[in-house]
mmCIF file of C-alpha atoms in Angstrom:
data_model
loop_
_atom_site.group_PDB
_atom_site.id
_atom_site.type_symbol
_atom_site.label_atom_id
_atom_site.label_comp_id
_atom_site.label_asym_id
_atom_site.label_seq_id
_atom_site.Cartn_x
_atom_site.Cartn_y
_atom_site.Cartn_z
ATOM 1 C CA ALA A 386 -0.081 0.038 -0.090
ATOM 2 C CA GLN A 387 1.061 3.485 -0.666
ATOM 3 C CA LYS A 388 0.817 6.344 1.765
ATOM 4 C CA VAL A 389 2.051 9.950 1.558
ATOM 5 C CA THR A 390 1.934 12.199 4.675
ATOM 6 C CA GLN A 391 2.068 15.917 4.685
ATOM 7 C CA ALA A 392 1.982 16.897 8.293
ATOM 8 C CA GLN A 393 1.871 20.642 7.733
ATOM 9 C CA THR A 394 -1.558 21.744 6.922
ATOM 10 C CA GLU A 395 -0.762 25.425 6.493
ATOM 11 C CA ILE A 396 2.265 27.616 6.402
ATOM 12 C CA SER A 397 2.272 31.418 6.338
ATOM 13 C CA VAL A 398 5.338 33.346 5.666
ATOM 14 C CA VAL A 399 6.481 36.825 4.809
ATOM 15 C CA GLU A 400 7.879 37.414 1.268
ATOM 16 C CA LYS A 401 11.629 36.544 0.882
ATOM 17 C CA GLU A 402 11.351 34.020 3.748
ATOM 18 C CA ASP A 403 12.290 30.443 2.752
ATOM 19 C CA VAL A 404 9.612 27.810 3.030
ATOM 20 C CA THR A 405 10.305 24.153 3.651
ATOM 21 C CA LEU A 406 7.459 21.577 3.024
ATOM 22 C CA ASP A 407 7.874 18.202 4.676
ATOM 23 C CA CYS A 408 6.614 14.884 3.044
ATOM 24 C CA VAL A 409 7.066 11.419 4.402
ATOM 25 C CA TYR A 410 6.159 8.368 2.126
ATOM 26 C CA GLU A 411 5.636 4.736 2.613
ATOM 27 C CA THR A 412 6.001 2.031 0.094
ATOM 28 C CA ARG A 413 7.125 -1.549 -0.193
ATOM 29 C CA ASP A 414 8.558 -1.165 -3.729
ATOM 30 C CA THR A 415 12.048 -0.713 -4.400
ATOM 31 C CA THR A 416 11.374 1.350 -7.537
ATOM 32 C CA TYR A 417 9.281 4.402 -7.034
ATOM 33 C CA TYR A 418 9.018 8.042 -8.053
ATOM 34 C CA LEU A 419 8.319 11.153 -5.886
ATOM 35 C CA PHE A 420 6.842 14.229 -7.092
ATOM 36 C CA TRP A 421 5.864 17.775 -5.916
ATOM 37 C CA TYR A 422 2.873 19.584 -7.461
ATOM 38 C CA LYS A 423 1.624 23.041 -6.950
ATOM 39 C CA GLN A 424 -1.989 23.919 -7.160
ATOM 40 C CA PRO A 425 -2.725 27.717 -7.363
ATOM 41 C CA PRO A 426 -5.950 29.232 -6.608
ATOM 42 C CA SER A 427 -7.025 28.758 -10.250
ATOM 43 C CA GLY A 428 -7.133 24.975 -9.505
ATOM 44 C CA GLU A 429 -4.677 23.366 -12.068
ATOM 45 C CA LEU A 430 -1.963 21.095 -11.023
ATOM 46 C CA VAL A 431 1.395 22.152 -11.984
ATOM 47 C CA PHE A 432 4.241 19.764 -12.064
ATOM 48 C CA LEU A 433 7.324 20.895 -10.076
ATOM 49 C CA ILE A 434 9.783 18.180 -9.491
ATOM 50 C CA ARG A 435 10.366 14.532 -9.856
ATOM 51 C CA ARG A 436 12.826 12.162 -8.101
ATOM 52 C CA ASN A 437 13.600 8.386 -8.721
ATOM 53 C CA SER A 438 14.022 6.078 -5.844
ATOM 54 C CA PHE A 439 17.563 5.067 -7.063
ATOM 55 C CA ASP A 440 18.781 8.657 -7.184
ATOM 56 C CA GLU A 441 19.196 10.338 -3.868
ATOM 57 C CA GLN A 442 21.082 13.165 -5.279
ATOM 58 C CA ASN A 443 19.546 16.509 -4.019
ATOM 59 C CA GLU A 444 19.470 19.380 -6.372
ATOM 60 C CA ILE A 445 18.402 22.994 -6.853
ATOM 61 C CA SER A 446 16.428 24.353 -9.643
ATOM 62 C CA GLY A 447 16.013 28.030 -9.537
ATOM 63 C CA ARG A 448 14.256 28.970 -6.144
ATOM 64 C CA TYR A 449 13.239 25.238 -5.574
ATOM 65 C CA SER A 450 15.365 22.599 -3.991
ATOM 66 C CA TRP A 451 14.629 19.202 -2.537
ATOM 67 C CA ASN A 452 15.841 16.874 0.118
ATOM 68 C CA PHE A 453 15.303 13.120 -0.659
ATOM 69 C CA GLN A 454 16.416 10.747 2.088
ATOM 70 C CA LYS A 455 15.473 7.050 1.729
ATOM 71 C CA SER A 456 16.595 6.278 5.188
ATOM 72 C CA THR A 457 13.884 8.332 6.672
ATOM 73 C CA SER A 458 11.496 8.014 3.714
ATOM 74 C CA SER A 459 11.278 11.754 3.372
ATOM 75 C CA PHE A 460 11.108 14.071 0.357
ATOM 76 C CA ASN A 461 11.146 17.678 1.572
ATOM 77 C CA PHE A 462 10.802 20.657 -0.671
ATOM 78 C CA THR A 463 12.028 24.123 -0.157
ATOM 79 C CA ILE A 464 11.193 27.397 -1.757
ATOM 80 C CA THR A 465 13.830 29.943 -1.290
ATOM 81 C CA ALA A 466 13.118 33.652 -1.062
ATOM 82 C CA SER A 467 9.418 33.118 -1.328
ATOM 83 C CA GLN A 468 7.255 35.345 -3.462
ATOM 84 C CA VAL A 469 3.520 36.150 -3.278
ATOM 85 C CA VAL A 470 3.015 34.154 -6.424
ATOM 86 C CA ASP A 471 4.191 31.100 -4.628
ATOM 87 C CA SER A 472 0.996 31.124 -2.553
ATOM 88 C CA ALA A 473 -0.751 27.878 -3.481
ATOM 89 C CA VAL A 474 -1.491 24.334 -2.222
ATOM 90 C CA TYR A 475 1.539 21.968 -2.526
ATOM 91 C CA PHE A 476 1.093 18.203 -2.976
ATOM 92 C CA CYS A 477 3.597 15.618 -2.590
ATOM 93 C CA ALA A 478 2.886 12.424 -4.540
ATOM 94 C CA LEU A 479 4.292 8.936 -4.856
ATOM 95 C CA SER A 480 3.971 6.440 -7.728
ATOM 96 C CA GLU A 481 5.364 2.944 -7.719
ATOM 97 C CA ALA A 482 6.820 1.215 -10.791
ATOM 98 C CA SER A 483 4.428 -1.604 -10.620
ATOM 99 C CA ASP A 484 1.447 0.652 -11.645
ATOM 100 C CA TYR A 485 2.540 4.349 -11.842
ATOM 101 C CA LYS A 486 -0.745 5.718 -10.419
ATOM 102 C CA LEU A 487 -0.054 8.688 -8.148
ATOM 103 C CA SER A 488 -0.886 8.704 -4.467
ATOM 104 C CA PHE A 489 -1.127 12.156 -3.151
ATOM 105 C CA GLY A 490 -0.541 13.672 0.322
ATOM 106 C CA ALA A 491 -3.240 15.907 1.753
ATOM 107 C CA GLY A 492 -1.441 19.076 0.617
ATOM 108 C CA THR A 493 0.145 22.104 2.354
ATOM 109 C CA THR A 494 -1.445 25.439 2.008
ATOM 110 C CA VAL A 495 1.337 28.075 1.641
ATOM 111 C CA THR A 496 0.564 31.653 1.958
ATOM 112 C CA VAL A 497 3.294 34.249 1.362
ATOM 113 C CA ARG A 498 2.357 37.651 2.625
ATOM 114 C CA ALA A 499 3.848 40.771 0.925
ATOM 115 C CA GLU B 1242 4.547 22.650 -25.811
ATOM 116 C CA PRO B 1243 2.019 19.776 -25.856
ATOM 117 C CA GLU B 1244 -0.526 19.697 -23.234
ATOM 118 C CA VAL B 1245 -3.543 17.865 -21.886
ATOM 119 C CA THR B 1246 -6.802 19.517 -22.573
ATOM 120 C CA GLN B 1247 -10.174 19.023 -20.835
ATOM 121 C CA THR B 1248 -13.734 20.019 -21.648
ATOM 122 C CA PRO B 1249 -15.850 21.549 -20.195
ATOM 123 C CA SER B 1250 -14.078 23.471 -17.597
ATOM 124 C CA HIS B 1251 -17.261 23.547 -15.517
ATOM 125 C CA GLN B 1252 -20.251 21.400 -15.627
ATOM 126 C CA VAL B 1253 -23.424 21.773 -13.761
ATOM 127 C CA THR B 1254 -25.944 18.869 -13.675
ATOM 128 C CA GLN B 1255 -29.003 17.613 -11.809
ATOM 129 C CA MET B 1256 -28.555 14.567 -9.472
ATOM 130 C CA GLY B 1257 -29.362 11.505 -11.447
ATOM 131 C CA GLN B 1258 -28.275 12.747 -14.894
ATOM 132 C CA GLU B 1259 -25.506 11.378 -16.843
ATOM 133 C CA VAL B 1260 -22.282 13.450 -17.666
ATOM 134 C CA ILE B 1261 -19.371 12.879 -19.765
ATOM 135 C CA LEU B 1262 -16.177 14.602 -19.162
ATOM 136 C CA ARG B 1263 -13.645 14.799 -22.012
ATOM 137 C CA CYS B 1264 -9.919 14.712 -22.205
ATOM 138 C CA VAL B 1265 -7.563 15.014 -25.003
ATOM 139 C CA PRO B 1266 -4.161 13.492 -23.745
ATOM 140 C CA ILE B 1267 -0.833 14.339 -25.175
ATOM 141 C CA SER B 1268 -0.520 12.626 -28.557
ATOM 142 C CA ASN B 1269 2.412 10.242 -27.981
ATOM 143 C CA HIS B 1270 1.391 9.132 -24.527
ATOM 144 C CA LEU B 1271 -0.029 5.762 -24.064
ATOM 145 C CA TYR B 1272 -1.181 5.803 -20.547
ATOM 146 C CA PHE B 1273 -4.140 7.757 -19.111
ATOM 147 C CA TYR B 1274 -5.553 8.446 -15.882
ATOM 148 C CA TRP B 1275 -8.541 10.097 -14.057
ATOM 149 C CA TYR B 1276 -8.239 11.611 -10.763
ATOM 150 C CA ARG B 1277 -10.777 13.365 -8.490
ATOM 151 C CA GLN B 1278 -10.496 16.109 -5.911
ATOM 152 C CA ILE B 1279 -13.300 16.962 -3.655
ATOM 153 C CA LEU B 1280 -13.258 20.608 -2.689
ATOM 154 C CA GLY B 1281 -10.527 21.244 -0.022
ATOM 155 C CA GLN B 1282 -9.457 17.663 -0.065
ATOM 156 C CA LYS B 1283 -6.496 15.726 -1.686
ATOM 157 C CA VAL B 1284 -6.410 14.359 -5.112
ATOM 158 C CA GLU B 1285 -7.476 10.759 -5.471
ATOM 159 C CA PHE B 1286 -6.843 8.193 -8.168
ATOM 160 C CA LEU B 1287 -9.892 6.918 -9.868
ATOM 161 C CA VAL B 1288 -8.713 4.826 -12.878
ATOM 162 C CA SER B 1289 -5.785 4.031 -15.207
ATOM 163 C CA PHE B 1290 -6.193 3.081 -18.793
ATOM 164 C CA TYR B 1291 -3.722 1.517 -21.369
ATOM 165 C CA ASN B 1292 -4.125 -0.283 -24.597
ATOM 166 C CA ASN B 1293 -7.835 0.462 -24.667
ATOM 167 C CA GLU B 1294 -8.610 -1.321 -21.300
ATOM 168 C CA ILE B 1295 -8.504 -0.327 -17.614
ATOM 169 C CA SER B 1296 -5.307 -1.133 -15.930
ATOM 170 C CA GLU B 1297 -6.298 -0.514 -12.425
ATOM 171 C CA LYS B 1298 -9.347 1.251 -10.549
ATOM 172 C CA SER B 1299 -9.858 2.436 -7.222
ATOM 173 C CA GLU B 1300 -12.816 1.572 -4.985
ATOM 174 C CA ILE B 1301 -14.244 5.057 -5.810
ATOM 175 C CA PHE B 1302 -14.602 3.895 -9.430
ATOM 176 C CA ASP B 1303 -17.803 1.794 -9.130
ATOM 177 C CA ASP B 1304 -20.387 0.735 -11.569
ATOM 178 C CA GLN B 1305 -21.505 4.248 -12.096
ATOM 179 C CA PHE B 1306 -18.239 5.183 -13.726
ATOM 180 C CA SER B 1307 -16.814 4.102 -17.061
ATOM 181 C CA VAL B 1308 -13.972 5.304 -19.219
ATOM 182 C CA GLU B 1309 -13.585 5.207 -23.016
ATOM 183 C CA ARG B 1310 -11.169 6.042 -25.722
ATOM 184 C CA PRO B 1311 -13.742 6.352 -28.493
ATOM 185 C CA ASP B 1312 -11.246 7.550 -31.234
ATOM 186 C CA GLY B 1313 -7.520 8.134 -31.436
ATOM 187 C CA SER B 1314 -7.505 11.314 -29.401
ATOM 188 C CA ASN B 1315 -10.275 11.617 -26.843
ATOM 189 C CA PHE B 1316 -10.440 9.972 -23.498
ATOM 190 C CA THR B 1317 -13.567 10.232 -21.585
ATOM 191 C CA LEU B 1318 -15.041 9.699 -18.075
ATOM 192 C CA LYS B 1319 -18.770 8.968 -17.947
ATOM 193 C CA ILE B 1320 -20.790 9.017 -14.721
ATOM 194 C CA ARG B 1321 -24.097 7.362 -15.376
ATOM 195 C CA SER B 1322 -26.317 8.677 -12.583
ATOM 196 C CA THR B 1323 -24.702 11.430 -10.822
ATOM 197 C CA LYS B 1324 -24.842 11.950 -7.044
ATOM 198 C CA LEU B 1325 -24.301 14.955 -4.983
ATOM 199 C CA GLU B 1326 -21.135 13.553 -3.647
ATOM 200 C CA ASP B 1327 -19.757 13.357 -7.125
ATOM 201 C CA SER B 1328 -19.291 16.977 -7.031
ATOM 202 C CA ALA B 1329 -15.606 17.530 -7.442
ATOM 203 C CA MET B 1330 -12.775 18.652 -9.687
ATOM 204 C CA TYR B 1331 -11.922 15.882 -12.168
ATOM 205 C CA PHE B 1332 -8.376 15.764 -13.604
ATOM 206 C CA CYS B 1333 -7.286 13.886 -16.521
ATOM 207 C CA ALA B 1334 -3.576 13.042 -16.899
ATOM 208 C CA SER B 1335 -1.345 11.176 -19.472
ATOM 209 C CA ARG B 1336 1.898 9.734 -18.807
ATOM 210 C CA ASP B 1337 5.237 10.025 -20.653
ATOM 211 C CA PRO B 1338 6.530 6.443 -20.784
ATOM 212 C CA THR B 1339 10.153 7.555 -20.735
ATOM 213 C CA TYR B 1340 10.102 9.834 -17.710
ATOM 214 C CA ASN B 1341 7.125 8.487 -15.930
ATOM 215 C CA GLU B 1342 5.883 11.891 -15.348
ATOM 216 C CA GLN B 1343 2.091 12.498 -15.446
ATOM 217 C CA PHE B 1344 0.953 15.544 -17.266
ATOM 218 C CA PHE B 1345 -2.420 16.879 -15.823
ATOM 219 C CA GLY B 1346 -5.138 18.741 -17.708
ATOM 220 C CA PRO B 1347 -6.675 21.909 -16.159
ATOM 221 C CA GLY B 1348 -9.639 19.904 -14.664
ATOM 222 C CA THR B 1349 -13.322 19.911 -14.998
ATOM 223 C CA ARG B 1350 -15.250 21.229 -12.061
ATOM 224 C CA LEU B 1351 -18.435 19.169 -11.788
ATOM 225 C CA THR B 1352 -21.284 20.545 -9.680
ATOM 226 C CA VAL B 1353 -24.122 18.154 -9.070
ATOM 227 C CA LEU B 1354 -27.253 19.932 -7.759
#
């Protein structure tokens, strides 16, 4: 069974602060993929990042970075120098190589105040 | 850049009516999905579709739901007799087999009165 937990329901920050979103997952598969999606108030799901289970290298892409640690089954996501346009709901998601369907966490609502 | 499209963007229907939600996946993708998001809740998997048949379905996807790829481009979700609890945003997605990334459409907001 898959399970994704996002313990933070809401985060509120002032512009230019960093925001770190936590995600913990459960899976019995050895090959799986982790994702972060952004859902702005307009409602669409915007793909942000993907990580494969066999690649724990952490990277930075613009203002986004992520910290993938298999030892703790965590896939945390950081927005550096947040902007008002970053205000959205952020979902962590997991898919296993056996079926590829996405299991989403409950989402974290991020509010960035000017 | 290719994208997944969905129509209509918003559908209002009366309880008990049939609705068909339409999606046009990205043309070279082979795997298609429907997800549902009840307002304020998480996104939930409904069904996956490959090679003209259902690959997997969730417990939400009961006999009231069906999916079809009637031609080479459209992928549809039909709800036979809508209930109030079917009110939700429905997302279609298609998967790139190379990178295993699912591309989502903008969603159809279904309101059942």
